[in-house]
JSON list of C-alpha atoms in Angstrom, two decimals:
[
{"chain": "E", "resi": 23, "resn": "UNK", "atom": "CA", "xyz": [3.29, 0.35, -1.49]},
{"chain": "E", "resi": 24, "resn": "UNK", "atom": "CA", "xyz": [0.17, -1.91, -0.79]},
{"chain": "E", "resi": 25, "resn": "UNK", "atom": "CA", "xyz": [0.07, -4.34, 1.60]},
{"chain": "E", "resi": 26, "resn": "UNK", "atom": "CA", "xyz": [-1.60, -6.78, -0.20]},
{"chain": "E", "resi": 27, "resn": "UNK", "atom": "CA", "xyz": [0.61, -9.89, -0.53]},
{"chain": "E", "resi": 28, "resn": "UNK", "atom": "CA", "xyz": [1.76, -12.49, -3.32]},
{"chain": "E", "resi": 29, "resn": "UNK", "atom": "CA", "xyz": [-0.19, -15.09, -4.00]},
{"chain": "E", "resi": 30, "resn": "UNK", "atom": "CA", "xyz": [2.48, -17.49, -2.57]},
{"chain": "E", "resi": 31, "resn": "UNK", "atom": "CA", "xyz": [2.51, -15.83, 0.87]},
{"chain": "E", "resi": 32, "resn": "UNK", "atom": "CA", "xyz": [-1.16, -15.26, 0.78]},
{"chain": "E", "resi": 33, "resn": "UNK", "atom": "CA", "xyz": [-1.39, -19.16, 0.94]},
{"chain": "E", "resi": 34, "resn": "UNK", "atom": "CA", "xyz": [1.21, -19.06, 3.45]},
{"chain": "E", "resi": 35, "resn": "UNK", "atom": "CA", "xyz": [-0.55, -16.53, 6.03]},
{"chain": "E", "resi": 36, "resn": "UNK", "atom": "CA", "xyz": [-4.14, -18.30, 5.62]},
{"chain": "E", "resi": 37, "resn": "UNK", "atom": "CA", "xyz": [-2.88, -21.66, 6.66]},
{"chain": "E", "resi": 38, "resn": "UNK", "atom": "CA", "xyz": [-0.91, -19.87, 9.52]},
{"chain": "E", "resi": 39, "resn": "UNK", "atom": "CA", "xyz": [-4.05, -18.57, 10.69]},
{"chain": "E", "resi": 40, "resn": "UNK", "atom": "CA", "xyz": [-6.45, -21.22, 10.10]},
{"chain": "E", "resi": 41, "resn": "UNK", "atom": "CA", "xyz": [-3.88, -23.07, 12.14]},
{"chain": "E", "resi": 42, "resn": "UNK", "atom": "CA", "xyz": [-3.68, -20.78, 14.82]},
{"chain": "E", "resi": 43, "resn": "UNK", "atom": "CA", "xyz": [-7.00, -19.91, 15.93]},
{"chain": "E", "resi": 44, "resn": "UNK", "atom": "CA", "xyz": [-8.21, -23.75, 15.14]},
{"chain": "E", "resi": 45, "resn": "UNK", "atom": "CA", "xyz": [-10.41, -23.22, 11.98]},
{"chain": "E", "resi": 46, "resn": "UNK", "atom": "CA", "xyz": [-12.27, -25.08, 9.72]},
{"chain": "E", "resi": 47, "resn": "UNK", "atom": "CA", "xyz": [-9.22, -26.08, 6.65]},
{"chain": "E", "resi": 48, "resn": "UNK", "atom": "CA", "xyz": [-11.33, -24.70, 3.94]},
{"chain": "E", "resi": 49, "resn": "UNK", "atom": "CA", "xyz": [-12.48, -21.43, 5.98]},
{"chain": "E", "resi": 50, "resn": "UNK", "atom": "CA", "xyz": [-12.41, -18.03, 3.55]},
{"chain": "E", "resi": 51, "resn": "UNK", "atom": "CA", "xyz": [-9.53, -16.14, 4.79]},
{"chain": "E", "resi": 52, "resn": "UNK", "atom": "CA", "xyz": [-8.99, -12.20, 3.32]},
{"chain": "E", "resi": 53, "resn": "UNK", "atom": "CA", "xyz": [-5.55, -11.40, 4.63]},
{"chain": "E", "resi": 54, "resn": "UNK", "atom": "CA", "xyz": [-3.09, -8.60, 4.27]},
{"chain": "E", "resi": 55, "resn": "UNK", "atom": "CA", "xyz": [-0.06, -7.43, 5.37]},
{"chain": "E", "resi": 56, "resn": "UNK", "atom": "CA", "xyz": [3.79, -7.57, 4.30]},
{"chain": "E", "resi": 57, "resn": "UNK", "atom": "CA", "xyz": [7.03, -9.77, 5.46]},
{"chain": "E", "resi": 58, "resn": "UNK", "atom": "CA", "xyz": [10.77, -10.25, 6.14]},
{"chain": "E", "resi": 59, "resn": "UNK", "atom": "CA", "xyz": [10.44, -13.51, 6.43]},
{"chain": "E", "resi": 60, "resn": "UNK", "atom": "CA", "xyz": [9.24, -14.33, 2.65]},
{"chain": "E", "resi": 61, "resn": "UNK", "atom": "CA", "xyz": [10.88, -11.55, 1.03]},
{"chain": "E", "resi": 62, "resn": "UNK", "atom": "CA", "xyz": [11.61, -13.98, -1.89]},
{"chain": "E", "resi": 63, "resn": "UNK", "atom": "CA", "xyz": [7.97, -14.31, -2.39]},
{"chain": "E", "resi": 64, "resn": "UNK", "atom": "CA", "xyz": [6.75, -11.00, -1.53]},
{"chain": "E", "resi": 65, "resn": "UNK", "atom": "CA", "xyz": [7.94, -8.44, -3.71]},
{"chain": "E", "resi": 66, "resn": "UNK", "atom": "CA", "xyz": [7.13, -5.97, -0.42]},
{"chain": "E", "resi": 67, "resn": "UNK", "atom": "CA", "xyz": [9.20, -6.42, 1.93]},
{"chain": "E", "resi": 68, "resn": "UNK", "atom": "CA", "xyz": [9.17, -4.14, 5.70]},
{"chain": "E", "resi": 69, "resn": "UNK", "atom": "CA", "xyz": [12.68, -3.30, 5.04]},
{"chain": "E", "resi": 70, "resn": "UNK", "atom": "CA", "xyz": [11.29, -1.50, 1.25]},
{"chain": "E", "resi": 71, "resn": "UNK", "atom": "CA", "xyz": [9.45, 0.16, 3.02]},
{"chain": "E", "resi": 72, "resn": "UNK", "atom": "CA", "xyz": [11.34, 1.18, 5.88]},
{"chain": "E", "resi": 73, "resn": "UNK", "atom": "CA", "xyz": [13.77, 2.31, 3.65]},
{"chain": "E", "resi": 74, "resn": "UNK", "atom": "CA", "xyz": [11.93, 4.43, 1.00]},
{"chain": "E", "resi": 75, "resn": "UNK", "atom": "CA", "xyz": [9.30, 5.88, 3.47]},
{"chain": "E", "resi": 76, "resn": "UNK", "atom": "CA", "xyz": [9.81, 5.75, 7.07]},
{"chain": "E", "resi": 77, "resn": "UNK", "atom": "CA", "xyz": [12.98, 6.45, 7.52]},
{"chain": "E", "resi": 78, "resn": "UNK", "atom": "CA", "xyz": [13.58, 9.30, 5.08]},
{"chain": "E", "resi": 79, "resn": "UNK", "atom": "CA", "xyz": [10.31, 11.34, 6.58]},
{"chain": "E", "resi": 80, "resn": "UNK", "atom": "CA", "xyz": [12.12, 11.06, 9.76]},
{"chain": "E", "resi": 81, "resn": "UNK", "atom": "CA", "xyz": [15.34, 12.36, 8.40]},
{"chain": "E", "resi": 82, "resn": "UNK", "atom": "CA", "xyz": [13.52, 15.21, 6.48]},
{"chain": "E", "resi": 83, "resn": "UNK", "atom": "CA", "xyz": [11.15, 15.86, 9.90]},
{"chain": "E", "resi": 84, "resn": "UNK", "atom": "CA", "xyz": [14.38, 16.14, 11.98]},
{"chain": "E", "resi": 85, "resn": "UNK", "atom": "CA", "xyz": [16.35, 18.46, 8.98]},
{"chain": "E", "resi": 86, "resn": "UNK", "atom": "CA", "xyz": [13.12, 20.59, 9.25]},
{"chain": "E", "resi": 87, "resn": "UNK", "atom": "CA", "xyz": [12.92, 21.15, 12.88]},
{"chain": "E", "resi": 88, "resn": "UNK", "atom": "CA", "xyz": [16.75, 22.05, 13.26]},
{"chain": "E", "resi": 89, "resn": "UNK", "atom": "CA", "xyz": [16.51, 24.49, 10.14]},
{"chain": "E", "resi": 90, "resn": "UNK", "atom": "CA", "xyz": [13.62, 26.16, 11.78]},
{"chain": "E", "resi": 91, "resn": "UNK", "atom": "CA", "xyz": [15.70, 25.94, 15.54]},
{"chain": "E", "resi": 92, "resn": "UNK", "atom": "CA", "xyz": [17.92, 27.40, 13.76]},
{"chain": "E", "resi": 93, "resn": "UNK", "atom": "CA", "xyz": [16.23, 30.50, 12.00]},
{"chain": "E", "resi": 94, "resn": "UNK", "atom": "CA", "xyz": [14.59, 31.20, 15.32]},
{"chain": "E", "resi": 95, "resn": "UNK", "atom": "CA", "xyz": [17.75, 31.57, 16.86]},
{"chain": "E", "resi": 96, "resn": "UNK", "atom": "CA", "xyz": [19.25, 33.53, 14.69]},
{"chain": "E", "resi": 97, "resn": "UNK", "atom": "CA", "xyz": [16.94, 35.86, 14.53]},
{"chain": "E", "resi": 98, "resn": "UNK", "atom": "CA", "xyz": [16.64, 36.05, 18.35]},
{"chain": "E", "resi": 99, "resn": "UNK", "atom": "CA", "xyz": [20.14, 36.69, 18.12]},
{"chain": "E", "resi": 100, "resn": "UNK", "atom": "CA", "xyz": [19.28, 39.94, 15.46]},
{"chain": "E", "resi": 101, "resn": "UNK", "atom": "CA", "xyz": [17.41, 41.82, 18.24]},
{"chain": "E", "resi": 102, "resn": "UNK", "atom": "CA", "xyz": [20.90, 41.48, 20.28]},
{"chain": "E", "resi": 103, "resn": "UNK", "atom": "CA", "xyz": [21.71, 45.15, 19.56]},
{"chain": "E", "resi": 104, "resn": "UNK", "atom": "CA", "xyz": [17.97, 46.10, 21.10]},
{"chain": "E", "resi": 105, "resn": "UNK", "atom": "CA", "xyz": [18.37, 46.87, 24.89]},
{"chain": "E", "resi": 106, "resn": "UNK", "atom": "CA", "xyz": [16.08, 44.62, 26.30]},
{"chain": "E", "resi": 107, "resn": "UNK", "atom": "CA", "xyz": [15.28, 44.24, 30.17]},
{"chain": "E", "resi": 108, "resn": "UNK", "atom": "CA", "xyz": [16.27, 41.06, 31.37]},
{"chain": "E", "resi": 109, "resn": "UNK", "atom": "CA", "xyz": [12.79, 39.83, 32.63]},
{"chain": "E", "resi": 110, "resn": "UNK", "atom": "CA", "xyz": [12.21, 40.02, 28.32]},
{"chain": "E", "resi": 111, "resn": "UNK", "atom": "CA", "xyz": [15.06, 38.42, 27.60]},
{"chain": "E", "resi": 112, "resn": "UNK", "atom": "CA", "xyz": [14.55, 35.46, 30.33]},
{"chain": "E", "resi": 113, "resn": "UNK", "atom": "CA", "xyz": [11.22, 35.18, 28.84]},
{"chain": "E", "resi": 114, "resn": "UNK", "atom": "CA", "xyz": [12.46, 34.88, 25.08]},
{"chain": "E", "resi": 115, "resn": "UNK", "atom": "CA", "xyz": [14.51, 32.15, 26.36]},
{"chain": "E", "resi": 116, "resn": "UNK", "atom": "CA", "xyz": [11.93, 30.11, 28.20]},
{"chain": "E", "resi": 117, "resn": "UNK", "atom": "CA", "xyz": [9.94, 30.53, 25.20]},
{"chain": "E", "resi": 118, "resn": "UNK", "atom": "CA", "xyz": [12.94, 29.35, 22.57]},
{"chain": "E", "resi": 119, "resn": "UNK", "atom": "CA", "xyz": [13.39, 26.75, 24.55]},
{"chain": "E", "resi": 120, "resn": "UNK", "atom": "CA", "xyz": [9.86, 25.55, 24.57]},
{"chain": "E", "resi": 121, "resn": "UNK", "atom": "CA", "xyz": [9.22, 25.36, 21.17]},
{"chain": "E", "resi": 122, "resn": "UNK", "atom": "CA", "xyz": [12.39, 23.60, 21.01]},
{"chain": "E", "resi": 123, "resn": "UNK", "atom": "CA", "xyz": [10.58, 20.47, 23.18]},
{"chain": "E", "resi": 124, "resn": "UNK", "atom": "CA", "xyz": [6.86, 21.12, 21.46]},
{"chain": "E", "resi": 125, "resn": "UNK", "atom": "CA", "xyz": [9.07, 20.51, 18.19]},
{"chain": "E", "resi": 126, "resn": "UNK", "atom": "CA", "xyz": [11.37, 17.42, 19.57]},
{"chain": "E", "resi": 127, "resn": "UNK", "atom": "CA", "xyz": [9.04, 15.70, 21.84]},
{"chain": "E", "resi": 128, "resn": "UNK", "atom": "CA", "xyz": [6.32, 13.72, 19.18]},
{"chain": "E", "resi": 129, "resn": "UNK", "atom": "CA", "xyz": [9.78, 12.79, 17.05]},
{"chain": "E", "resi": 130, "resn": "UNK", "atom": "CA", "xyz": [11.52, 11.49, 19.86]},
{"chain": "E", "resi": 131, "resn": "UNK", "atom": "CA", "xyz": [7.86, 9.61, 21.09]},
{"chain": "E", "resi": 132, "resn": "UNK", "atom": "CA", "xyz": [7.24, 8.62, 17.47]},
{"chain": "E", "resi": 133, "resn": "UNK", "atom": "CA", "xyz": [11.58, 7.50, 16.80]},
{"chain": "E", "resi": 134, "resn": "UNK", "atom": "CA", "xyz": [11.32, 5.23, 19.69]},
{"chain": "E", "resi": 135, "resn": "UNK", "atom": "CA", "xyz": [8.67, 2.74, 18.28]},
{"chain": "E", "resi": 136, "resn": "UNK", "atom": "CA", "xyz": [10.46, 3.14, 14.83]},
{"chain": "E", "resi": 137, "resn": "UNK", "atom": "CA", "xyz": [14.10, 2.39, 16.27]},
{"chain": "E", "resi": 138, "resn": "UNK", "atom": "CA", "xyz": [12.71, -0.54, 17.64]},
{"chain": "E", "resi": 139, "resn": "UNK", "atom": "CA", "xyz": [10.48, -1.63, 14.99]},
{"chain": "E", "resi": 140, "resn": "UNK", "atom": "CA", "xyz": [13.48, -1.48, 12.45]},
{"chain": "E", "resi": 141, "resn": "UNK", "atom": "CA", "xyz": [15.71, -3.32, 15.01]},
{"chain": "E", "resi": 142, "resn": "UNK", "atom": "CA", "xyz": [13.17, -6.14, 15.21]},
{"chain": "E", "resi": 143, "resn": "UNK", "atom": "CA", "xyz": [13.27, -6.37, 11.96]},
{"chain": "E", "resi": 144, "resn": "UNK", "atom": "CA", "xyz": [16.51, -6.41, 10.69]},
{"chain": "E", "resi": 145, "resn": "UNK", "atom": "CA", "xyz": [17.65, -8.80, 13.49]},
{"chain": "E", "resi": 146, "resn": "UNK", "atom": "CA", "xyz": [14.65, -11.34, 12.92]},
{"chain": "E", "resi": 147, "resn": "UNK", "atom": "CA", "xyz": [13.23, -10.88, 16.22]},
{"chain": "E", "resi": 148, "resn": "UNK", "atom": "CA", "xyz": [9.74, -11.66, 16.78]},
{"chain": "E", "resi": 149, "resn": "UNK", "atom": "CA", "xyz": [7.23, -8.97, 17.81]},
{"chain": "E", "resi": 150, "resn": "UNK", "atom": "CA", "xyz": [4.91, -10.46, 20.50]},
{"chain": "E", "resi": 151, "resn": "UNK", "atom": "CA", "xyz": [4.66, -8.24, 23.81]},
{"chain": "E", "resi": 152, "resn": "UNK", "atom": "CA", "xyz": [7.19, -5.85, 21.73]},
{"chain": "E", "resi": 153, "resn": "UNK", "atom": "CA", "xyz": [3.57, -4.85, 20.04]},
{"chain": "E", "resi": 154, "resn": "UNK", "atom": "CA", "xyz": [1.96, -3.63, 22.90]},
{"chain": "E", "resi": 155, "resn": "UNK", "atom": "CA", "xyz": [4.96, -1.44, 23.19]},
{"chain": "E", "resi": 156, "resn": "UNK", "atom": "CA", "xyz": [4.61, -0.06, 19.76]},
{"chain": "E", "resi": 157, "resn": "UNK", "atom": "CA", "xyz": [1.13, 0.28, 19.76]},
{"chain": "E", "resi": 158, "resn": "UNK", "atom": "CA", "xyz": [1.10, 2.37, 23.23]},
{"chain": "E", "resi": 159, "resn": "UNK", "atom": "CA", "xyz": [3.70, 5.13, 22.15]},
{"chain": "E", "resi": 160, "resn": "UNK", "atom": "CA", "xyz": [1.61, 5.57, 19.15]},
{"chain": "E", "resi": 161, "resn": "UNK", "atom": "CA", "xyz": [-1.57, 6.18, 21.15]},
{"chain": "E", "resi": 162, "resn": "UNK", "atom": "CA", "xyz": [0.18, 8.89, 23.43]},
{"chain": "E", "resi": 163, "resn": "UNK", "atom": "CA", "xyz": [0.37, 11.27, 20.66]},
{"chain": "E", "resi": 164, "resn": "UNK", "atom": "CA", "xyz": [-2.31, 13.65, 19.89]},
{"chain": "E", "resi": 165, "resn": "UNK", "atom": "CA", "xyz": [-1.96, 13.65, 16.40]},
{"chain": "E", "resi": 166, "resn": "UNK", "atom": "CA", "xyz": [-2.79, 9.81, 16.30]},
{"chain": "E", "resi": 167, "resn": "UNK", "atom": "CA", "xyz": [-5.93, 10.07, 18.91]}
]
């Protein structure tokens, strides 16, 4: 989806902000961006698109890390019938269970902002300082740096 809005709303957002930071009426204005508010106008709404992209990848990145838990496990579990000394097995554990928070930790940093992005959303709740919040889990992860 783009995030360039209707014409209606685009009329909508430029007199919002030529109100807000105290401009000149006829000031050129190049906005973008999408809306719950004027879904009727906007034929992209934030709960389109938290519905056919943000929230599936999660489901499939989640499905993906337990099939892969899983596999590792099990085939963990295959070497069972191997005599191994306990210091080895102690240090295939620590190991499982490290990958198992390398995989878990950047969903559960990334699900956070999402859970509460989607809640503000769907119960019309503004974003001010809720932002800031948003903005700093996203900065904590490597992959966005």
């Amino acid at each position: 989806p783009t995030f360039l809005p209707s014409r209606e709303l685009q009329v909508i957002m430029k007199q919002s902000l030529i109100q807000l930071f105290e401009m000149e009426p006829n000031s050129e204005v190049v906005v973008y961006g999408i809306s719950m508010k004027y879904a009727h106008i906007n034929p992209i709404s934030m709960l389109r698109l938290l519905a056919e992209a943000m929230i599936p990848s999660y489901c499939l990145s989640y499905l993906i890390f337990v099939l892969c838990a899983w596999k590792i496990r099990q085939k963990l579990r295959t070497y069972g019938s191997v005599t191994l000394s306990t210091k080895t097995e102690a240090m295939q554990r620590r190991f499982f269970v490290t990958l198992v928070f390398q995989n878990v930790l950047p969903l559960a940093v990334m699900s956070l902002p999402l859970s509460l992005l989607s809640t503000a959303m769907i119960g019309g709740m503004e974003l001010d300082q809720l932002a800031v919040i948003l903005a700093f889990f996203y900065f904590v992860l490597p992959i966005v740096q």
